[in-house]
Structure formats: C-alpha cells, structure tokens
PDB file of C-alpha atoms in Angstrom:
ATOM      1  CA  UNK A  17    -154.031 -54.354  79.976  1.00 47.00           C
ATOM      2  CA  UNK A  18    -153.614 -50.813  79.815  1.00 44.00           C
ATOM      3  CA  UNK A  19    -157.524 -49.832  80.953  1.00 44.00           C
ATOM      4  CA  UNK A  20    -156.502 -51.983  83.993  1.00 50.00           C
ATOM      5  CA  UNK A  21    -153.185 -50.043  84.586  1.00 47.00           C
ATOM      6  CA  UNK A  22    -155.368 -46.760  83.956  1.00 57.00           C
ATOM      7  CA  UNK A  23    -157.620 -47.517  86.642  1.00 57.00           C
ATOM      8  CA  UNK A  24    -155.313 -48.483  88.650  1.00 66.00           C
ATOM      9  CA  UNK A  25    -153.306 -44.692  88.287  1.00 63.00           C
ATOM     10  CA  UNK A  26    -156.723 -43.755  88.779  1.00 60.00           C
ATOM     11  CA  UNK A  27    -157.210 -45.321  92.391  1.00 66.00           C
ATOM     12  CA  UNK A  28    -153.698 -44.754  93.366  1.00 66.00           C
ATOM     13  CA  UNK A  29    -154.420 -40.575  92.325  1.00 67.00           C
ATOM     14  CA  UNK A  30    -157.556 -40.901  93.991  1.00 69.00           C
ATOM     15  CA  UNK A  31    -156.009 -42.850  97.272  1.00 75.00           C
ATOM     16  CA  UNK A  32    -153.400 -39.742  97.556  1.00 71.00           C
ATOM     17  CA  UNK A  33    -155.980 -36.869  97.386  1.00 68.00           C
ATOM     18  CA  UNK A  34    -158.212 -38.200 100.173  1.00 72.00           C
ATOM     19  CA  UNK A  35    -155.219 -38.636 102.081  1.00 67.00           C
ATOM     20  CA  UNK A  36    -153.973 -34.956 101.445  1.00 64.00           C
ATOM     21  CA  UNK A  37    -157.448 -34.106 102.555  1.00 65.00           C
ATOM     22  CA  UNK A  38    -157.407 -35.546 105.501  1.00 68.00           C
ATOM     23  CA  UNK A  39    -153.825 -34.177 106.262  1.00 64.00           C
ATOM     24  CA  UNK A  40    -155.280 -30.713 105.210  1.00 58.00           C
ATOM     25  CA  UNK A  41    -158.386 -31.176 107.511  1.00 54.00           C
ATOM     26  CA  UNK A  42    -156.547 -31.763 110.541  1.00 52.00           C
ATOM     27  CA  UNK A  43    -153.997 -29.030 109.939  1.00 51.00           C
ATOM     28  CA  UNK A  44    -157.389 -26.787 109.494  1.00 51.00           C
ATOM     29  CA  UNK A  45    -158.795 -28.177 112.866  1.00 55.00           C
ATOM     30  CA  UNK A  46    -156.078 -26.727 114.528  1.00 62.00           C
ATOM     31  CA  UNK A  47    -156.331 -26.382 119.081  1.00 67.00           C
ATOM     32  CA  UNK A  48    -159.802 -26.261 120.559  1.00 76.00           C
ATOM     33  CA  UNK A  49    -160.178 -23.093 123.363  1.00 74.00           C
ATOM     34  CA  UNK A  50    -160.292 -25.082 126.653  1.00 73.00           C
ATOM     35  CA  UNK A  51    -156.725 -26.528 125.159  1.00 69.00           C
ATOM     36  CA  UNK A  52    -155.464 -23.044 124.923  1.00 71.00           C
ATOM     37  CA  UNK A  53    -156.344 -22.061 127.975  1.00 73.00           C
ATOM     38  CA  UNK A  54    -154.996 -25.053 129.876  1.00 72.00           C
ATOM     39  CA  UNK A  55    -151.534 -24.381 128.422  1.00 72.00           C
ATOM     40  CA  UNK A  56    -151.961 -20.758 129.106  1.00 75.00           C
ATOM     41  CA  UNK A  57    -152.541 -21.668 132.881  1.00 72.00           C
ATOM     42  CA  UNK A  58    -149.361 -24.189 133.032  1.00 71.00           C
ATOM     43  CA  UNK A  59    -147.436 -21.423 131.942  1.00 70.00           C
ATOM     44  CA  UNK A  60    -148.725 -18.893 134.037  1.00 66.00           C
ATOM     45  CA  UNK A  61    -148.205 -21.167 137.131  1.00 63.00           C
ATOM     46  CA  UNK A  62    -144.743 -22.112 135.873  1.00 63.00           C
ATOM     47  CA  UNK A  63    -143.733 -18.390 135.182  1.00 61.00           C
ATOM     48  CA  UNK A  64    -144.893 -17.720 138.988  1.00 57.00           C
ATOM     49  CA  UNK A  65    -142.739 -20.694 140.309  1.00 55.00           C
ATOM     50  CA  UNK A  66    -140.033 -19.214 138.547  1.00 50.00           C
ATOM     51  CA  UNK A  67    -140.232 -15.742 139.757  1.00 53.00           C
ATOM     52  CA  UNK A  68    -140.704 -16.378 143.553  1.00 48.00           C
ATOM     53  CA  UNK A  69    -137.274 -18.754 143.277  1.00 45.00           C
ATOM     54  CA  UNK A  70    -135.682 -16.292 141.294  1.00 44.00           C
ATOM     55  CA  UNK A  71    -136.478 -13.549 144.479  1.00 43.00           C
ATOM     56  CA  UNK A  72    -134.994 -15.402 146.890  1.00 44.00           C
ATOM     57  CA  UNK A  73    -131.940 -16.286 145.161  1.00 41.00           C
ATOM     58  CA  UNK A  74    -131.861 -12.485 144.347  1.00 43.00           C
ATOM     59  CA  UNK A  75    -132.029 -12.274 148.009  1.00 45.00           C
ATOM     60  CA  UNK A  76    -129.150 -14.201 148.923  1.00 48.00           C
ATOM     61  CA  UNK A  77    -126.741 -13.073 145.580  1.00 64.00           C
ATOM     62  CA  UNK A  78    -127.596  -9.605 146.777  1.00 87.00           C
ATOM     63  CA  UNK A  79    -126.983  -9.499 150.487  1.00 91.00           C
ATOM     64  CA  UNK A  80    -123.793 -11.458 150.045  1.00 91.00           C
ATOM     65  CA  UNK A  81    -122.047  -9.310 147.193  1.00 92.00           C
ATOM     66  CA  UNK A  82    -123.119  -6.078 149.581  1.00 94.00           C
ATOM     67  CA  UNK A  83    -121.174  -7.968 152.191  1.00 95.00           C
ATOM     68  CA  UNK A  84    -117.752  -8.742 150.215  1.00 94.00           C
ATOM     69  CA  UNK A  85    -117.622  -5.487 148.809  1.00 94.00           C
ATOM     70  CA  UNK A  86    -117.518  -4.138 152.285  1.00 96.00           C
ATOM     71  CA  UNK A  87    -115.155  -6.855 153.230  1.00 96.00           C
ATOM     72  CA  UNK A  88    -112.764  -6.121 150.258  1.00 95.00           C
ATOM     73  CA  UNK A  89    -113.109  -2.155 150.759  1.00 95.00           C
ATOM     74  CA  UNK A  90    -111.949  -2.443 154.523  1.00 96.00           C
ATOM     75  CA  UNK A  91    -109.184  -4.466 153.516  1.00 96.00           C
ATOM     76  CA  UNK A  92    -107.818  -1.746 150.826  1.00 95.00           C
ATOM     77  CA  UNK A  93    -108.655   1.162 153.308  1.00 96.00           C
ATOM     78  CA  UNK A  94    -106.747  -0.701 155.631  1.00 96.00           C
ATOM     79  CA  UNK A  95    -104.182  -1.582 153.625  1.00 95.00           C
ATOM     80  CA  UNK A  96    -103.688   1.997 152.272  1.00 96.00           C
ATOM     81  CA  UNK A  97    -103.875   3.459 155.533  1.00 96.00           C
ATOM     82  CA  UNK A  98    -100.720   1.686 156.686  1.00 96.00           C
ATOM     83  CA  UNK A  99     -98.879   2.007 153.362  1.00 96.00           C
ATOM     84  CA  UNK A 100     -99.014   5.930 152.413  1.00 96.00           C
ATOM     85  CA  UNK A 101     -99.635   6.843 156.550  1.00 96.00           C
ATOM     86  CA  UNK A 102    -103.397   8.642 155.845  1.00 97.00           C
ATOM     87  CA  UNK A 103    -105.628   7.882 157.980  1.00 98.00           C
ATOM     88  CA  UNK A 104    -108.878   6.249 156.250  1.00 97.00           C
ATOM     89  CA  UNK A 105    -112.669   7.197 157.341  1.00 97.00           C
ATOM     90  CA  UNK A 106    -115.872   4.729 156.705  1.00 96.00           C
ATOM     91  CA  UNK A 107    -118.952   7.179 156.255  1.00 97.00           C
ATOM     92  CA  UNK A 108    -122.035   5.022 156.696  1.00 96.00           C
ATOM     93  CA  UNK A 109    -125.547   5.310 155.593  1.00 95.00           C
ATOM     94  CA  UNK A 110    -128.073   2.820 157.426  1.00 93.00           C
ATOM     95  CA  UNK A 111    -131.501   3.034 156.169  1.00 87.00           C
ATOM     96  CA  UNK A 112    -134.191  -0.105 155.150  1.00 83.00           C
ATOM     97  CA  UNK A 113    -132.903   0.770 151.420  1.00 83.00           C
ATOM     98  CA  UNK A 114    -130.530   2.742 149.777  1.00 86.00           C
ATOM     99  CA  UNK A 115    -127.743   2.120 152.484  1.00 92.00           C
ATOM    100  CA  UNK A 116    -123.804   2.994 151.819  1.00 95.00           C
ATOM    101  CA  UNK A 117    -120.823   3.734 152.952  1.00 96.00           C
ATOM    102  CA  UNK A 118    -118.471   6.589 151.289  1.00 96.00           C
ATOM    103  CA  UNK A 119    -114.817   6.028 151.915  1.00 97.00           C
ATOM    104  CA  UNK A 120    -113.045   9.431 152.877  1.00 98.00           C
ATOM    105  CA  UNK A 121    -109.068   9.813 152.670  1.00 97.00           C
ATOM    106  CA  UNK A 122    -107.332  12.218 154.979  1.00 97.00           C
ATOM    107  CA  UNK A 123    -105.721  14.908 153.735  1.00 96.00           C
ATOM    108  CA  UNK A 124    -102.935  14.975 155.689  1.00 95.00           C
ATOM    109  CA  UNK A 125    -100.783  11.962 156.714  1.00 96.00           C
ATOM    110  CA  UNK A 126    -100.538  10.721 160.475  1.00 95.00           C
ATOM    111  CA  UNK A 127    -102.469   9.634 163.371  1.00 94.00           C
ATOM    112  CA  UNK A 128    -104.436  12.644 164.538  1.00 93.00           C
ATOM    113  CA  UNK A 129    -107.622  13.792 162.865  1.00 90.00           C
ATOM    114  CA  UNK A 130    -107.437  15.935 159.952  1.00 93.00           C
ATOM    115  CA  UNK A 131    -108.594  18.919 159.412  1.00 93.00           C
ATOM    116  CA  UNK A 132    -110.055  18.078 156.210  1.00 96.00           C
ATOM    117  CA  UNK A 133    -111.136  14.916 153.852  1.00 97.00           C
ATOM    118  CA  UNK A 134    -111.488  13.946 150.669  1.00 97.00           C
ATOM    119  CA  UNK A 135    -113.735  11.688 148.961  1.00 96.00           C
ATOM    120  CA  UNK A 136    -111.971   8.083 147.483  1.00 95.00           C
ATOM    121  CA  UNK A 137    -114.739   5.479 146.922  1.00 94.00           C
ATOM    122  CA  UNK A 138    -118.702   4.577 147.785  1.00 95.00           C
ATOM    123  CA  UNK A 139    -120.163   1.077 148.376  1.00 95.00           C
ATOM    124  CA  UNK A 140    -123.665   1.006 147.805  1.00 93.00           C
ATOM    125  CA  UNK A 141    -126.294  -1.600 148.578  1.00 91.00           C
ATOM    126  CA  UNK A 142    -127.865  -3.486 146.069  1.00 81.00           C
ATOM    127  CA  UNK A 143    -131.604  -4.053 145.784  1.00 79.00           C
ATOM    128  CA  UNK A 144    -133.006  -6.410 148.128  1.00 87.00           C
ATOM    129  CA  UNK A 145    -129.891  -5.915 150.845  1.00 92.00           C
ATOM    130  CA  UNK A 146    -128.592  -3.381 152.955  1.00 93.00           C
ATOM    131  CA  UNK A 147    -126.177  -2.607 155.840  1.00 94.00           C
ATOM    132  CA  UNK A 148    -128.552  -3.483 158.819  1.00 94.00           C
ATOM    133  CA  UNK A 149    -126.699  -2.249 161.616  1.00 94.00           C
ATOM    134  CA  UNK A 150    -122.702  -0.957 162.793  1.00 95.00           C
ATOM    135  CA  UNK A 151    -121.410  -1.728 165.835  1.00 94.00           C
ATOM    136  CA  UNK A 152    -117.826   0.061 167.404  1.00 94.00           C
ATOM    137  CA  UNK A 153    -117.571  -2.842 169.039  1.00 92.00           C
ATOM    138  CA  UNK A 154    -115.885  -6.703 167.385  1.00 91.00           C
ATOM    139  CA  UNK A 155    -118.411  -8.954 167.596  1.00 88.00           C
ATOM    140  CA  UNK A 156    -117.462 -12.442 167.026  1.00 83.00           C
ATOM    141  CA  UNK A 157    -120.330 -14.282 168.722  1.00 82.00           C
ATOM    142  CA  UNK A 158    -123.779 -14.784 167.432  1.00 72.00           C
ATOM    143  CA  UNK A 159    -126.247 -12.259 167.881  1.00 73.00           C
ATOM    144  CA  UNK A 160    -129.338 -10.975 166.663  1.00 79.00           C
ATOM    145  CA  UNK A 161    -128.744  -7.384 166.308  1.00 89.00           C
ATOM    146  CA  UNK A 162    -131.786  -4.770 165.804  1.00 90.00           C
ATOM    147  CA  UNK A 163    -132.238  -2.719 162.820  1.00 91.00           C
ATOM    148  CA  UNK A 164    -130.045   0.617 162.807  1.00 91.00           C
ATOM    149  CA  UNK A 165    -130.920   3.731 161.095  1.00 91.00           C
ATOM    150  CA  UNK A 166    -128.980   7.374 160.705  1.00 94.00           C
ATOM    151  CA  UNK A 167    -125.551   7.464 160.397  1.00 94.00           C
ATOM    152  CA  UNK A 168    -121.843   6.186 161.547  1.00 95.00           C
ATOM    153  CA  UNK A 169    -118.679   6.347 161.180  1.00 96.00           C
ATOM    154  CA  UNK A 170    -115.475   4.399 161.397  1.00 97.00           C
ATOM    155  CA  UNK A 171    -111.665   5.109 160.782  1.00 97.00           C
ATOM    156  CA  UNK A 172    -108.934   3.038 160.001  1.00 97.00           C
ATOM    157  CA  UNK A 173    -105.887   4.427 161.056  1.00 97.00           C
ATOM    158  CA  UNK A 174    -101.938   3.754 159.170  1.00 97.00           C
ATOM    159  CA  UNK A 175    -100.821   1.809 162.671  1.00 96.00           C
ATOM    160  CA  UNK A 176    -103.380  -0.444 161.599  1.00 95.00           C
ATOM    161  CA  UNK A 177    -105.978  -0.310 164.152  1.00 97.00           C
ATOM    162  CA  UNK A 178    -109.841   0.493 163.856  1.00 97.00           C
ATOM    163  CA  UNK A 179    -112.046   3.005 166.161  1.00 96.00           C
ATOM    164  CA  UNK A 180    -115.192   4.954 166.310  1.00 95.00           C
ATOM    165  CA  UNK A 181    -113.473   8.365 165.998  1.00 95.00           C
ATOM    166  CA  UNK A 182    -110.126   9.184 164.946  1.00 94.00           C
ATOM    167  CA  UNK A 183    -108.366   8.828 168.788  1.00 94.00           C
ATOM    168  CA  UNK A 184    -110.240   5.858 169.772  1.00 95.00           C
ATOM    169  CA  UNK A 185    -109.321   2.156 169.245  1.00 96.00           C
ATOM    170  CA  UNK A 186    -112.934  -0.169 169.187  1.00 95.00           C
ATOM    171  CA  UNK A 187    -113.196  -2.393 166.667  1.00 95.00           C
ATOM    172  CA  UNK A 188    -116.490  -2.922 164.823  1.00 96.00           C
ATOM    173  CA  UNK A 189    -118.436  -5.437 163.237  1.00 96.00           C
ATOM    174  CA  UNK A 190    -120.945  -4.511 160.322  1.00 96.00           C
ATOM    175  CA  UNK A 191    -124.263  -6.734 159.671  1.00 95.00           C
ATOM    176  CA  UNK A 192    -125.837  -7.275 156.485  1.00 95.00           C
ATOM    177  CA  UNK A 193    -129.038  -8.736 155.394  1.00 93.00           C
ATOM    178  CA  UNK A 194    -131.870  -8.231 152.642  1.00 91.00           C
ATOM    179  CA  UNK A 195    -134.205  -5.567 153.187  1.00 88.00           C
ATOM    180  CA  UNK A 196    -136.658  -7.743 155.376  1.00 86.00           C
ATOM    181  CA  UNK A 197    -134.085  -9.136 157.739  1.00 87.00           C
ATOM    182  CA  UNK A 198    -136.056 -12.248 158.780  1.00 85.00           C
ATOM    183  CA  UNK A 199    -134.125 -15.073 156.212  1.00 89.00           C
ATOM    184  CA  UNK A 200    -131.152 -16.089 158.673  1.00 89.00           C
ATOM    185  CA  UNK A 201    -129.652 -17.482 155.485  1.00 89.00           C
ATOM    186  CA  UNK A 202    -129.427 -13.908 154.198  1.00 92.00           C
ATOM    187  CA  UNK A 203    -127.210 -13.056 157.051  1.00 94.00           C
ATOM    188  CA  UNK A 204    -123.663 -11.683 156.830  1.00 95.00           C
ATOM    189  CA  UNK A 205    -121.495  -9.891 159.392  1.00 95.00           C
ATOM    190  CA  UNK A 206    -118.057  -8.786 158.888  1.00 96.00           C
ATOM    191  CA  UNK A 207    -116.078  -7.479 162.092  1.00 93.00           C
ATOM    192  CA  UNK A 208    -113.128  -5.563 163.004  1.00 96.00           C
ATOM    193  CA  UNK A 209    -110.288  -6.655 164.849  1.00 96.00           C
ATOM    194  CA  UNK A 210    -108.997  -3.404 167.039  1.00 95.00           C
ATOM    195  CA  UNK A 211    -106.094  -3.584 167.003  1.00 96.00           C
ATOM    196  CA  UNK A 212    -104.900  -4.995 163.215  1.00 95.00           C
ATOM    197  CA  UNK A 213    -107.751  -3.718 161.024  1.00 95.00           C
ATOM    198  CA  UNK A 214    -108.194  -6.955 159.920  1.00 95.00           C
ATOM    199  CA  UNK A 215    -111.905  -7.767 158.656  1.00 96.00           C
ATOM    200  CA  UNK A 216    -113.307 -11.146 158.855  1.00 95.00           C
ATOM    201  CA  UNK A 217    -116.517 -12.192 157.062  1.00 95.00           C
ATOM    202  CA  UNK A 218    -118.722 -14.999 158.346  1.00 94.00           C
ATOM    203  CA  UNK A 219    -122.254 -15.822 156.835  1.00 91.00           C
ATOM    204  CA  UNK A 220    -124.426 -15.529 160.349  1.00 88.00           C
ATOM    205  CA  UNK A 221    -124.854 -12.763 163.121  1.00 87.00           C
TER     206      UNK A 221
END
C-alpha cells in the first residue's frame, strides 16, 4: 500500500513539473518579429488617425476662441467707453499668423480724438487662426471676403457708436478663420452695429 501511494506522489510530482515546463517554455517563446511589427504598424496608423482629427478640431477650437475673445473685448470696450466717457481704440494686426488687436484707452474723456493713448489690453490669435480681414463697414450678409494684411483701426466711442477714425460713424465687421481660410466651418465673423456698438457673432461670412 504505501509503494503504491509512493508512486503515485511520484507521478503526480512528475505530472506538475512537465506542466511547469511547458508553462515556462511558452513564457520563453515569447512574440515572433513579423508579430511585432504588425502591432507596431496598427499603432503607427492609429497614432496618424489620431493626429490629423486632432488638427482639425484644433482648427475649429482655435478659430472660434480667437473669435469670442474679440466678441467679449468689443463688448467691454464698448461698455467702458459709455460708462467712464473715454473714447476706446481697436489697433489691429492682420497677417497669415501672429494677428492681434491691442486695445488703446484715451487719455482724455469725450468725443473728439485725443491727443494721446494708453495701452489697456491685447487679443492675440491662437495657432492655427487669425483675424482674416476688417471691414469699416457692418456686414450682416454672407460674403466671402479676401485675405487682408497691414493694419486697421477702429474706435468705439462713450455715445456708443463705432467708426473707422475717431469723427466717423461706420460700423465694422471682423472675419476670422484658421490660417488656411478654405474650411467654411472654420468661419466666424463678428460685426458692428454703427450706431450702438453692439457686436454680434455668427459662425459664417
């Protein structure tokens, strides 16, 4: 009885180590090359994928926070013009990149042009977007404006109205886009109403 239980210890040791063998031999084995490099590609192509959808959405995110920033710093210029009576001026850089506007405060209250200015705030674009044209005009119907480069400028005044130069009353619309211009979806235009200052933002030129 016990040589029988013996061996049979014996075959159950013996059953366990060929079976840690084999666990040990396939842990050894490990991935062959061609499987390596067929995950490597899925990646790769995923990672690609990724970063094109990622662009585009950068696109978008970009052109439309350079758009409500404008938006909300016409509002405050406008709303600070008619509250302390100093007349508010809209600097404007248009370029393909690195567009902005600097916000200058008059320093001297009323409704003819100072003879001096002071800096109060900047709006810059972000990557991928920019200010792609300024018109002294309220545009409030489609359009497909061309690019704009140099510079311009546009006051808001503490009766509330908006103009080209500091005795005029115009209006004006400002487009935005992303750098290439071509996505309609990337489109943003605010405009001016001439005589109230008010800025309204619509998501198409």
């Amino acid at each position: 009885l016990r040589f029988s239980l013996s061996l049979r210890a014996l075959a159950k040791i013996e059953t366990m180590r060929s079976a840690l063998q084999r666990r040990r031999g396939r842990r050894a084995t490990g991935f062959t090359l061609p499987e390596l490099m067929a995950v490597v590609a899925i990646v790769g192509v995923m990672g690609a994928i990724a970063m094109a959808t990622m662009s585009k959405s950068g696109d978008a995110q970009n052109s439309g926070a350079l758009a409500r920033s404008l938006q909300f710093t016409m509002m405050n210029a406008r709303g600070n013009a008619i509250s302390d009576g100093f007349m508010r001026r809209f600097d404007c850089t248009l370029a393909s990149v690195n567009s902005n506007c600097i916000i200058y405060k008059a320093d001297q209250a009323g409704m003819a042009a100072p003879a001096s200015w002071s800096k109060e705030s900047r709006v810059n674009a972000n990557s991928h977007a920019t200010i792609w044209k300024i018109t002294a005009t309220t545009d409030i119907t489609a359009a497909t404006p061309s690019q704009m480069s140099g510079s311009k400028s546009i006051y808001f005044k503490p009766d509330g109205s908006v103009g080209d130069t500091a005795t005029t009353t115009t209006g004006a619309t400002f487009y935005v886009s992303d750098t290439d211009g071509a996505n309609a979806s990337n489109h943003y235009k605010i405009y001016v109403y001439s005589v109230t200052g008010m800025p309204r933002l619509v998501n198409q030129w």
